[in-house]
JSON list of C-alpha atoms in Angstrom, two decimals:
[
{"chain": "A", "resi": 412, "resn": "MET", "atom": "CA", "xyz": [-32.60, 6.86, -2.72]},
{"chain": "A", "resi": 413, "resn": "ARG", "atom": "CA", "xyz": [-34.38, 7.86, -6.03]},
{"chain": "A", "resi": 414, "resn": "CYS", "atom": "CA", "xyz": [-35.71, 5.18, -8.37]},
{"chain": "A", "resi": 415, "resn": "PRO", "atom": "CA", "xyz": [-33.82, 5.55, -11.64]},
{"chain": "A", "resi": 416, "resn": "THR", "atom": "CA", "xyz": [-36.87, 4.51, -13.63]},
{"chain": "A", "resi": 417, "resn": "CYS", "atom": "CA", "xyz": [-39.86, 6.36, -12.02]},
{"chain": "A", "resi": 418, "resn": "GLN", "atom": "CA", "xyz": [-37.82, 8.88, -10.00]},
{"chain": "A", "resi": 419, "resn": "TYR", "atom": "CA", "xyz": [-39.93, 7.99, -6.78]},
{"chain": "A", "resi": 420, "resn": "ASN", "atom": "CA", "xyz": [-37.94, 8.90, -3.60]},
{"chain": "A", "resi": 421, "resn": "GLY", "atom": "CA", "xyz": [-38.49, 5.79, -1.73]},
{"chain": "A", "resi": 422, "resn": "THR", "atom": "CA", "xyz": [-36.64, 2.45, -2.05]},
{"chain": "A", "resi": 423, "resn": "LYS", "atom": "CA", "xyz": [-36.07, -0.48, 0.29]},
{"chain": "A", "resi": 424, "resn": "VAL", "atom": "CA", "xyz": [-33.08, -2.53, 0.67]},
{"chain": "A", "resi": 425, "resn": "ILE", "atom": "CA", "xyz": [-33.70, -6.15, -0.27]},
{"chain": "A", "resi": 426, "resn": "ASP", "atom": "CA", "xyz": [-30.04, -7.52, 0.03]},
{"chain": "A", "resi": 427, "resn": "SER", "atom": "CA", "xyz": [-26.84, -6.22, 1.31]},
{"chain": "A", "resi": 428, "resn": "ARG", "atom": "CA", "xyz": [-23.38, -7.91, 1.01]},
{"chain": "A", "resi": 429, "resn": "PRO", "atom": "CA", "xyz": [-19.71, -6.77, 1.48]},
{"chain": "A", "resi": 430, "resn": "VAL", "atom": "CA", "xyz": [-17.67, -6.48, -1.66]},
{"chain": "A", "resi": 431, "resn": "ASP", "atom": "CA", "xyz": [-14.12, -5.56, -2.69]},
{"chain": "A", "resi": 432, "resn": "ASP", "atom": "CA", "xyz": [-12.50, -7.03, 0.46]},
{"chain": "A", "resi": 433, "resn": "ASN", "atom": "CA", "xyz": [-15.01, -5.55, 2.86]},
{"chain": "A", "resi": 434, "resn": "LYS", "atom": "CA", "xyz": [-14.14, -2.12, 1.58]},
{"chain": "A", "resi": 435, "resn": "ALA", "atom": "CA", "xyz": [-17.59, -1.60, 0.14]},
{"chain": "A", "resi": 436, "resn": "ILE", "atom": "CA", "xyz": [-21.23, -2.70, 0.51]},
{"chain": "A", "resi": 437, "resn": "ARG", "atom": "CA", "xyz": [-23.41, -3.85, -2.49]},
{"chain": "A", "resi": 438, "resn": "ARG", "atom": "CA", "xyz": [-27.14, -3.20, -1.93]},
{"chain": "A", "resi": 439, "resn": "ARG", "atom": "CA", "xyz": [-29.95, -4.59, -3.93]},
{"chain": "A", "resi": 440, "resn": "ARG", "atom": "CA", "xyz": [-32.80, -2.10, -3.75]},
{"chain": "A", "resi": 441, "resn": "GLU", "atom": "CA", "xyz": [-36.44, -2.08, -4.89]},
{"chain": "A", "resi": 442, "resn": "CYS", "atom": "CA", "xyz": [-38.65, 0.95, -5.76]},
{"chain": "A", "resi": 443, "resn": "GLU", "atom": "CA", "xyz": [-41.64, 1.25, -3.40]},
{"chain": "A", "resi": 444, "resn": "SER", "atom": "CA", "xyz": [-43.61, 2.79, -6.25]},
{"chain": "A", "resi": 445, "resn": "CYS", "atom": "CA", "xyz": [-42.92, 0.85, -9.28]},
{"chain": "A", "resi": 446, "resn": "GLY", "atom": "CA", "xyz": [-41.13, -2.18, -8.02]},
{"chain": "A", "resi": 447, "resn": "PHE", "atom": "CA", "xyz": [-37.99, -1.71, -10.33]},
{"chain": "A", "resi": 448, "resn": "ARG", "atom": "CA", "xyz": [-34.99, -3.44, -8.79]},
{"chain": "A", "resi": 449, "resn": "PHE", "atom": "CA", "xyz": [-31.49, -2.07, -8.93]},
{"chain": "A", "resi": 450, "resn": "THR", "atom": "CA", "xyz": [-28.05, -2.23, -7.41]},
{"chain": "A", "resi": 451, "resn": "THR", "atom": "CA", "xyz": [-26.03, 0.48, -5.48]},
{"chain": "A", "resi": 452, "resn": "PHE", "atom": "CA", "xyz": [-22.62, 0.52, -3.81]},
{"chain": "A", "resi": 453, "resn": "GLU", "atom": "CA", "xyz": [-21.65, 2.14, -0.63]},
{"chain": "A", "resi": 454, "resn": "LYS", "atom": "CA", "xyz": [-18.02, 3.03, -0.05]},
{"chain": "A", "resi": 455, "resn": "VAL", "atom": "CA", "xyz": [-15.94, 4.85, 2.55]},
{"chain": "A", "resi": 456, "resn": "GLU", "atom": "CA", "xyz": [-14.61, 8.12, 1.07]},
{"chain": "A", "resi": 457, "resn": "GLU", "atom": "CA", "xyz": [-10.93, 8.13, 1.62]},
{"chain": "A", "resi": 458, "resn": "MET", "atom": "CA", "xyz": [-9.06, 11.45, 1.97]},
{"chain": "A", "resi": 459, "resn": "PRO", "atom": "CA", "xyz": [-6.11, 11.75, -0.45]},
{"chain": "A", "resi": 460, "resn": "LEU", "atom": "CA", "xyz": [-2.77, 10.84, 0.80]},
{"chain": "A", "resi": 461, "resn": "ILE", "atom": "CA", "xyz": [-0.34, 13.36, -0.56]},
{"chain": "A", "resi": 462, "resn": "VAL", "atom": "CA", "xyz": [3.57, 12.57, -0.86]},
{"chain": "A", "resi": 463, "resn": "VAL", "atom": "CA", "xyz": [5.81, 15.41, -0.46]},
{"chain": "A", "resi": 464, "resn": "LYS", "atom": "CA", "xyz": [9.04, 14.87, -2.68]},
{"chain": "A", "resi": 465, "resn": "LYS", "atom": "CA", "xyz": [12.52, 15.91, -1.87]},
{"chain": "A", "resi": 466, "resn": "ASP", "atom": "CA", "xyz": [12.22, 19.00, -4.30]},
{"chain": "A", "resi": 467, "resn": "GLY", "atom": "CA", "xyz": [9.01, 20.01, -2.31]},
{"chain": "A", "resi": 468, "resn": "SER", "atom": "CA", "xyz": [6.58, 19.14, -5.10]},
{"chain": "A", "resi": 469, "resn": "ARG", "atom": "CA", "xyz": [3.47, 17.10, -4.01]},
{"chain": "A", "resi": 470, "resn": "GLU", "atom": "CA", "xyz": [1.60, 14.25, -5.67]},
{"chain": "A", "resi": 471, "resn": "GLU", "atom": "CA", "xyz": [-1.02, 11.88, -4.53]},
{"chain": "A", "resi": 472, "resn": "PHE", "atom": "CA", "xyz": [0.23, 8.52, -3.22]},
{"chain": "A", "resi": 473, "resn": "SER", "atom": "CA", "xyz": [0.38, 5.98, -6.04]},
{"chain": "A", "resi": 474, "resn": "HIS", "atom": "CA", "xyz": [0.00, 2.37, -4.95]},
{"chain": "A", "resi": 475, "resn": "GLU", "atom": "CA", "xyz": [1.15, 1.42, -8.53]},
{"chain": "A", "resi": 476, "resn": "LYS", "atom": "CA", "xyz": [4.23, 3.52, -8.58]},
{"chain": "A", "resi": 477, "resn": "VAL", "atom": "CA", "xyz": [5.50, 2.00, -5.21]},
{"chain": "A", "resi": 478, "resn": "LEU", "atom": "CA", "xyz": [4.53, -1.50, -6.66]},
{"chain": "A", "resi": 479, "resn": "ARG", "atom": "CA", "xyz": [6.53, -0.71, -9.94]},
{"chain": "A", "resi": 480, "resn": "GLY", "atom": "CA", "xyz": [9.59, 0.20, -7.85]},
{"chain": "A", "resi": 481, "resn": "LEU", "atom": "CA", "xyz": [9.35, -2.99, -5.98]},
{"chain": "A", "resi": 482, "resn": "ILE", "atom": "CA", "xyz": [8.96, -5.05, -9.07]},
{"chain": "A", "resi": 483, "resn": "ARG", "atom": "CA", "xyz": [11.97, -3.40, -10.64]},
{"chain": "A", "resi": 484, "resn": "ALA", "atom": "CA", "xyz": [14.12, -4.02, -7.46]},
{"chain": "A", "resi": 485, "resn": "CYS", "atom": "CA", "xyz": [12.88, -7.64, -7.28]},
{"chain": "A", "resi": 486, "resn": "GLU", "atom": "CA", "xyz": [13.50, -8.38, -11.01]},
{"chain": "A", "resi": 487, "resn": "LYS", "atom": "CA", "xyz": [14.79, -12.03, -11.52]},
{"chain": "A", "resi": 488, "resn": "ARG", "atom": "CA", "xyz": [14.61, -12.66, -7.76]},
{"chain": "A", "resi": 489, "resn": "PRO", "atom": "CA", "xyz": [12.35, -15.21, -6.06]},
{"chain": "A", "resi": 490, "resn": "VAL", "atom": "CA", "xyz": [9.89, -12.88, -4.71]},
{"chain": "A", "resi": 491, "resn": "ALA", "atom": "CA", "xyz": [6.21, -13.40, -5.45]},
{"chain": "A", "resi": 492, "resn": "LEU", "atom": "CA", "xyz": [4.10, -10.38, -6.82]},
{"chain": "A", "resi": 493, "resn": "SER", "atom": "CA", "xyz": [1.64, -11.14, -4.08]},
{"chain": "A", "resi": 494, "resn": "VAL", "atom": "CA", "xyz": [4.23, -10.54, -1.52]},
{"chain": "A", "resi": 495, "resn": "LEU", "atom": "CA", "xyz": [5.00, -7.11, -3.06]},
{"chain": "A", "resi": 496, "resn": "GLU", "atom": "CA", "xyz": [1.36, -6.15, -3.34]},
{"chain": "A", "resi": 497, "resn": "GLU", "atom": "CA", "xyz": [1.06, -7.03, 0.41]},
{"chain": "A", "resi": 498, "resn": "ILE", "atom": "CA", "xyz": [3.99, -4.64, 0.99]},
{"chain": "A", "resi": 499, "resn": "VAL", "atom": "CA", "xyz": [2.46, -1.78, -0.74]},
{"chain": "A", "resi": 500, "resn": "PHE", "atom": "CA", "xyz": [-0.84, -2.43, 0.97]},
{"chain": "A", "resi": 501, "resn": "ASN", "atom": "CA", "xyz": [0.48, -2.51, 4.44]},
{"chain": "A", "resi": 502, "resn": "ILE", "atom": "CA", "xyz": [2.55, 0.70, 3.86]},
{"chain": "A", "resi": 503, "resn": "GLU", "atom": "CA", "xyz": [-0.46, 2.56, 2.55]},
{"chain": "A", "resi": 504, "resn": "LYS", "atom": "CA", "xyz": [-2.55, 1.28, 5.52]},
{"chain": "A", "resi": 505, "resn": "GLU", "atom": "CA", "xyz": [0.14, 2.22, 7.97]},
{"chain": "A", "resi": 506, "resn": "LEU", "atom": "CA", "xyz": [0.34, 5.88, 6.39]},
{"chain": "A", "resi": 507, "resn": "ARG", "atom": "CA", "xyz": [-3.42, 6.25, 6.37]},
{"chain": "A", "resi": 508, "resn": "ARG", "atom": "CA", "xyz": [-3.61, 5.14, 10.18]},
{"chain": "A", "resi": 509, "resn": "GLN", "atom": "CA", "xyz": [-0.96, 7.65, 11.08]},
{"chain": "A", "resi": 510, "resn": "GLY", "atom": "CA", "xyz": [-3.64, 10.24, 10.08]},
{"chain": "A", "resi": 511, "resn": "ASN", "atom": "CA", "xyz": [-1.46, 12.70, 8.36]},
{"chain": "A", "resi": 512, "resn": "ALA", "atom": "CA", "xyz": [-2.74, 14.18, 4.92]},
{"chain": "A", "resi": 513, "resn": "GLU", "atom": "CA", "xyz": [0.95, 14.45, 3.70]},
{"chain": "A", "resi": 514, "resn": "VAL", "atom": "CA", "xyz": [3.89, 12.30, 4.18]},
{"chain": "A", "resi": 515, "resn": "LYS", "atom": "CA", "xyz": [7.60, 12.71, 2.94]},
{"chain": "A", "resi": 516, "resn": "SER", "atom": "CA", "xyz": [8.82, 10.57, 0.13]},
{"chain": "A", "resi": 517, "resn": "GLU", "atom": "CA", "xyz": [11.75, 9.80, 2.23]},
{"chain": "A", "resi": 518, "resn": "ASP", "atom": "CA", "xyz": [9.39, 8.17, 4.90]},
{"chain": "A", "resi": 519, "resn": "VAL", "atom": "CA", "xyz": [7.81, 6.03, 2.22]},
{"chain": "A", "resi": 520, "resn": "GLY", "atom": "CA", "xyz": [11.20, 5.00, 0.62]},
{"chain": "A", "resi": 521, "resn": "GLU", "atom": "CA", "xyz": [12.34, 4.07, 4.39]},
{"chain": "A", "resi": 522, "resn": "MET", "atom": "CA", "xyz": [9.30, 1.94, 5.06]},
{"chain": "A", "resi": 523, "resn": "VAL", "atom": "CA", "xyz": [9.87, 0.08, 1.61]},
{"chain": "A", "resi": 524, "resn": "MET", "atom": "CA", "xyz": [13.48, -0.56, 2.43]},
{"chain": "A", "resi": 525, "resn": "GLU", "atom": "CA", "xyz": [12.57, -1.83, 6.01]},
{"chain": "A", "resi": 526, "resn": "ARG", "atom": "CA", "xyz": [10.15, -4.46, 4.52]},
{"chain": "A", "resi": 527, "resn": "LEU", "atom": "CA", "xyz": [12.27, -5.32, 1.57]},
{"chain": "A", "resi": 528, "resn": "ALA", "atom": "CA", "xyz": [15.46, -6.09, 3.75]},
{"chain": "A", "resi": 529, "resn": "LYS", "atom": "CA", "xyz": [13.22, -8.78, 5.55]},
{"chain": "A", "resi": 530, "resn": "ILE", "atom": "CA", "xyz": [12.30, -10.44, 2.30]},
{"chain": "A", "resi": 531, "resn": "ASP", "atom": "CA", "xyz": [15.37, -10.38, -0.17]},
{"chain": "A", "resi": 532, "resn": "GLU", "atom": "CA", "xyz": [18.76, -8.83, 0.53]},
{"chain": "A", "resi": 533, "resn": "VAL", "atom": "CA", "xyz": [19.56, -8.56, -3.23]},
{"chain": "A", "resi": 534, "resn": "SER", "atom": "CA", "xyz": [16.42, -6.59, -3.95]},
{"chain": "A", "resi": 535, "resn": "TYR", "atom": "CA", "xyz": [16.92, -4.43, -0.81]},
{"chain": "A", "resi": 536, "resn": "VAL", "atom": "CA", "xyz": [20.28, -3.42, -2.05]},
{"chain": "A", "resi": 537, "resn": "ARG", "atom": "CA", "xyz": [19.13, -2.79, -5.60]},
{"chain": "A", "resi": 538, "resn": "PHE", "atom": "CA", "xyz": [16.25, -0.52, -4.17]},
{"chain": "A", "resi": 539, "resn": "ALA", "atom": "CA", "xyz": [18.50, 1.23, -1.74]},
{"chain": "A", "resi": 540, "resn": "SER", "atom": "CA", "xyz": [21.10, 2.08, -4.46]},
{"chain": "A", "resi": 541, "resn": "VAL", "atom": "CA", "xyz": [18.46, 3.76, -6.50]},
{"chain": "A", "resi": 542, "resn": "TYR", "atom": "CA", "xyz": [16.74, 5.26, -3.53]},
{"chain": "A", "resi": 543, "resn": "ARG", "atom": "CA", "xyz": [19.60, 6.39, -1.64]},
{"chain": "A", "resi": 544, "resn": "GLN", "atom": "CA", "xyz": [21.64, 7.49, -4.79]},
{"chain": "A", "resi": 545, "resn": "PHE", "atom": "CA", "xyz": [24.90, 6.09, -3.79]},
{"chain": "A", "resi": 546, "resn": "LYS", "atom": "CA", "xyz": [27.65, 8.64, -4.90]},
{"chain": "A", "resi": 547, "resn": "ASP", "atom": "CA", "xyz": [30.57, 6.17, -4.70]},
{"chain": "A", "resi": 548, "resn": "ILE", "atom": "CA", "xyz": [31.48, 2.68, -3.53]},
{"chain": "A", "resi": 549, "resn": "SER", "atom": "CA", "xyz": [32.17, 3.74, 0.01]},
{"chain": "A", "resi": 550, "resn": "VAL", "atom": "CA", "xyz": [28.53, 4.64, 0.73]},
{"chain": "A", "resi": 551, "resn": "PHE", "atom": "CA", "xyz": [27.40, 1.47, -1.01]},
{"chain": "A", "resi": 552, "resn": "LEU", "atom": "CA", "xyz": [29.67, -0.51, 1.39]},
{"chain": "A", "resi": 553, "resn": "GLU", "atom": "CA", "xyz": [28.53, 1.35, 4.52]},
{"chain": "A", "resi": 554, "resn": "GLU", "atom": "CA", "xyz": [24.88, 0.42, 3.53]},
{"chain": "A", "resi": 555, "resn": "MET", "atom": "CA", "xyz": [26.02, -3.16, 3.14]},
{"chain": "A", "resi": 556, "resn": "ARG", "atom": "CA", "xyz": [27.69, -3.19, 6.66]},
{"chain": "A", "resi": 557, "resn": "ASP", "atom": "CA", "xyz": [24.40, -1.77, 8.09]},
{"chain": "A", "resi": 558, "resn": "LEU", "atom": "CA", "xyz": [22.38, -4.71, 6.65]},
{"chain": "A", "resi": 559, "resn": "ILE", "atom": "CA", "xyz": [24.81, -7.21, 7.77]},
{"chain": "A", "resi": 560, "resn": "ASP", "atom": "CA", "xyz": [24.75, -5.72, 11.22]},
{"chain": "A", "resi": 561, "resn": "LYS", "atom": "CA", "xyz": [21.02, -5.72, 11.36]},
{"chain": "A", "resi": 562, "resn": "GLN", "atom": "CA", "xyz": [20.99, -9.43, 10.31]},
{"chain": "A", "resi": 563, "resn": "THR", "atom": "CA", "xyz": [23.44, -10.33, 12.99]},
{"chain": "A", "resi": 564, "resn": "LYS", "atom": "CA", "xyz": [21.52, -8.66, 15.72]},
{"chain": "A", "resi": 565, "resn": "GLU", "atom": "CA", "xyz": [18.31, -10.42, 14.56]},
{"chain": "A", "resi": 566, "resn": "LYS", "atom": "CA", "xyz": [20.10, -13.80, 14.67]},
{"chain": "A", "resi": 567, "resn": "GLU", "atom": "CA", "xyz": [21.44, -13.15, 18.18]},
{"chain": "A", "resi": 568, "resn": "GLN", "atom": "CA", "xyz": [17.98, -12.24, 19.64]},
{"chain": "A", "resi": 569, "resn": "PRO", "atom": "CA", "xyz": [16.20, -15.20, 21.16]},
{"chain": "A", "resi": 570, "resn": "ASN", "atom": "CA", "xyz": [13.21, -16.67, 19.32]},
{"chain": "A", "resi": 571, "resn": "ASP", "atom": "CA", "xyz": [10.03, -15.73, 21.34]},
{"chain": "A", "resi": 572, "resn": "GLU", "atom": "CA", "xyz": [7.91, -18.19, 19.62]},
{"chain": "A", "resi": 573, "resn": "GLN", "atom": "CA", "xyz": [9.39, -21.27, 21.06]}
]
């Protein structure tokens, strides 16, 4: 590492510590020539995650865009912002773990709905109505029946934790 003051090409690390939820390392360095101390950050370079939309266009995955959609669906509902942020974080983490550089927008939407259904039914229906673009009331009712069936099945399953 080159010293920013004297341009000498030798520094030693004095202190290292994790920052940004262990996503980066902060290092205090000292120039071996002039003794100047400075800070550097080391971070993993992530590959961009591309979302392929229904019309075939592509755009980079936006944490903020998914979060805005969730906030809109949960408006005036008892769902904490921290819960929504965790949903988005977990979806992005799962998509990156899959190792694909591109993901379909439909897959992202389904992942959001799957998680939202477990948290708040009204928010789920709001999100689904926009995401699935219900054409008429019969499609909406079918979605409601599916939600009720899922909940019934979950209640019928024995609880493994006891």
